[in-house]
Amino acid sequence: MAARRRFRKRAGQAVSAVQLALDTEGFAYRKWGAEQRCKRGDWLVDNGGEVYTVDAAVFARTYRPVGPGRWVKVTPVWAEPATCAGSLPTHEGRSHYEAGDWLVANQPDGGDAYCIERATFEALYEPDDEPAAPPAPPGDPAGPPG
């Protein structure tokens, strides 16, 4: 496989999400070629019509609110294109992928991984090869209005 590279979500890629804050054992559903499990406290996410669940701890670590029920992923991911079909374990179950899909991880070492179809990945993510620029000082014309 190709070397894993760092990516970030493109600007304007907010999702709608609600936490499963109910007295429940959770539920099972089929997605990505296998059964997925959602448990109490996990998040139900609608990402432009693609609906799935995210583990509560992962969501808390990687997303920030931008409005009522709207969230953005603020942490980078590390990804590489798959060279052949396969599957990988996730917090929710197992996900199957085809050659050309992207294998995406929330950790630089490949941990906390999932897969995304190529076209979807390319629409949502962009390379993040440079460190983030520091915020502009207050009153700086390049900074936000103060």
Short mmCIF file of C-alpha atoms in Angstrom, two decimals:
data_model
loop_
_atom_site.label_atom_id
_atom_site.label_comp_id
_atom_site.label_asym_id
_atom_site.label_seq_id
_atom_site.Cartn_x
_atom_site.Cartn_y
_atom_site.Cartn_z
CA MET A 1 0.00 0.00 0.00
CA ALA A 2 1.02 3.60 -0.47
CA ALA A 3 2.38 5.56 2.48
CA ARG A 4 -0.22 7.04 4.81
CA ARG A 5 -0.58 10.83 4.41
CA ARG A 6 -2.16 13.46 6.63
CA PHE A 7 -5.44 15.05 5.47
CA ARG A 8 -7.99 17.50 6.90
CA LYS A 9 -11.69 18.02 6.23
CA ARG A 10 -12.37 20.61 3.54
CA ALA A 11 -13.94 23.86 4.76
CA GLY A 12 -17.72 23.89 5.02
CA GLN A 13 -18.05 20.14 5.67
CA ALA A 14 -20.37 20.24 8.73
CA VAL A 15 -22.48 17.21 9.60
CA SER A 16 -25.77 16.91 11.44
CA ALA A 17 -25.47 14.76 14.55
CA VAL A 18 -27.41 13.73 17.63
CA GLN A 19 -26.16 11.72 20.57
CA LEU A 20 -28.01 8.50 21.42
CA ALA A 21 -28.71 9.68 24.97
CA LEU A 22 -31.44 7.13 25.70
CA ASP A 23 -31.81 4.27 28.16
CA THR A 24 -31.01 1.63 25.55
CA GLU A 25 -28.69 -1.25 24.84
CA GLY A 26 -28.16 0.33 21.42
CA PHE A 27 -28.97 -1.22 18.07
CA ALA A 28 -27.49 -3.08 15.12
CA TYR A 29 -27.66 -2.05 11.47
CA ARG A 30 -26.10 -3.14 8.17
CA LYS A 31 -23.66 -0.84 6.41
CA TRP A 32 -20.32 -1.14 4.65
CA GLY A 33 -20.94 -4.83 3.93
CA ALA A 34 -21.33 -5.95 7.56
CA GLU A 35 -23.33 -5.55 10.75
CA GLN A 36 -22.55 -2.38 12.71
CA ARG A 37 -23.37 -1.76 16.38
CA CYS A 38 -24.34 1.48 18.08
CA LYS A 39 -24.42 1.79 21.86
CA ARG A 40 -25.86 4.28 24.32
CA GLY A 41 -23.90 7.56 24.11
CA ASP A 42 -22.72 7.06 20.52
CA TRP A 43 -23.60 9.64 17.87
CA LEU A 44 -25.92 9.25 14.89
CA VAL A 45 -24.38 11.30 12.06
CA ASP A 46 -25.85 12.51 8.75
CA ASN A 47 -22.96 13.46 6.50
CA GLY A 48 -24.66 14.85 3.39
CA GLY A 49 -27.14 11.96 3.24
CA GLU A 50 -24.66 9.28 4.30
CA VAL A 51 -25.94 8.19 7.72
CA TYR A 52 -23.83 6.22 10.21
CA THR A 53 -22.85 6.10 13.88
CA VAL A 54 -19.66 7.27 15.59
CA ASP A 55 -18.34 5.97 18.90
CA ALA A 56 -18.94 8.49 21.73
CA ALA A 57 -15.26 8.84 22.71
CA VAL A 58 -14.13 9.23 19.10
CA PHE A 59 -16.81 11.86 18.41
CA ALA A 60 -15.86 13.84 21.55
CA ARG A 61 -12.19 13.82 20.54
CA THR A 62 -12.62 14.69 16.84
CA TYR A 63 -15.71 16.92 16.42
CA ARG A 64 -16.68 20.42 17.62
CA PRO A 65 -20.11 22.13 17.48
CA VAL A 66 -20.70 24.93 14.96
CA GLY A 67 -24.43 25.39 15.54
CA PRO A 68 -27.45 23.57 16.93
CA GLY A 69 -27.09 19.95 15.82
CA ARG A 70 -24.21 20.85 13.44
CA TRP A 71 -20.65 19.65 13.96
CA VAL A 72 -17.31 19.75 12.12
CA LYS A 73 -14.45 17.31 12.32
CA VAL A 74 -11.50 19.35 13.57
CA THR A 75 -8.76 16.75 13.86
CA PRO A 76 -6.64 15.51 10.97
CA VAL A 77 -6.81 11.99 9.58
CA TRP A 78 -4.13 9.80 8.03
CA ALA A 79 -5.14 7.97 4.87
CA GLU A 80 -3.92 5.82 2.01
CA PRO A 81 -5.65 4.32 -1.03
CA ALA A 82 -6.39 0.60 -0.85
CA THR A 83 -4.50 -1.42 -3.46
CA CYS A 84 -6.87 -4.41 -3.20
CA ALA A 85 -10.27 -5.25 -1.74
CA GLY A 86 -10.47 -6.14 1.93
CA SER A 87 -12.04 -5.25 5.26
CA LEU A 88 -11.00 -3.70 8.54
CA PRO A 89 -12.36 -3.65 12.09
CA THR A 90 -13.98 -0.46 13.40
CA HIS A 91 -15.52 0.59 16.71
CA GLU A 92 -18.94 -0.18 15.23
CA GLY A 93 -18.19 -3.47 13.46
CA ARG A 94 -16.33 -4.35 10.29
CA SER A 95 -16.13 -2.30 7.08
CA HIS A 96 -15.43 -3.70 3.63
CA TYR A 97 -13.65 -1.75 0.89
CA GLU A 98 -12.63 -2.10 -2.75
CA ALA A 99 -9.33 -1.31 -4.45
CA GLY A 100 -9.13 2.47 -4.87
CA ASP A 101 -11.21 3.25 -1.77
CA TRP A 102 -9.41 5.12 0.99
CA LEU A 103 -8.33 3.59 4.31
CA VAL A 104 -8.63 6.41 6.83
CA ALA A 105 -7.39 6.55 10.43
CA ASN A 106 -7.89 9.04 13.24
CA GLN A 107 -4.42 8.12 14.58
CA PRO A 108 -1.09 8.55 12.74
CA ASP A 109 -0.21 4.89 13.40
CA GLY A 110 -3.35 3.70 11.57
CA GLY A 111 -5.42 3.21 14.73
CA ASP A 112 -9.15 3.97 14.91
CA ALA A 113 -9.55 3.24 11.19
CA TYR A 114 -12.43 3.18 8.72
CA CYS A 115 -12.82 3.19 4.93
CA ILE A 116 -14.38 5.66 2.50
CA GLU A 117 -15.17 5.32 -1.21
CA ARG A 118 -12.68 7.22 -3.36
CA ALA A 119 -15.05 9.89 -4.72
CA THR A 120 -16.46 10.61 -1.26
CA PHE A 121 -13.01 10.87 0.31
CA GLU A 122 -11.79 13.25 -2.40
CA ALA A 123 -14.89 15.46 -1.93
CA LEU A 124 -14.50 15.61 1.87
CA TYR A 125 -10.74 15.77 2.48
CA GLU A 126 -7.69 17.67 1.28
CA PRO A 127 -3.97 17.14 2.00
CA ASP A 128 -2.77 18.67 5.25
CA ASP A 129 0.96 18.68 4.63
CA GLU A 130 1.66 22.03 6.27
CA PRO A 131 1.21 22.94 9.93
CA ALA A 132 -1.73 25.23 10.65
CA ALA A 133 -0.90 28.93 10.55
CA PRO A 134 -1.03 30.67 13.94
CA PRO A 135 -4.08 32.91 14.48
CA ALA A 136 -3.65 36.54 13.49
CA PRO A 137 -3.10 38.95 16.43
CA PRO A 138 -6.13 41.01 17.55
CA GLY A 139 -6.57 44.08 15.40
CA ASP A 140 -4.58 42.54 12.53
CA PRO A 141 -6.45 43.20 9.24
CA ALA A 142 -5.93 39.55 8.32
CA GLY A 143 -7.58 38.41 11.54
CA PRO A 144 -11.25 38.24 12.46
CA PRO A 145 -13.01 41.51 13.24
CA GLY A 146 -12.46 42.37 16.86
#
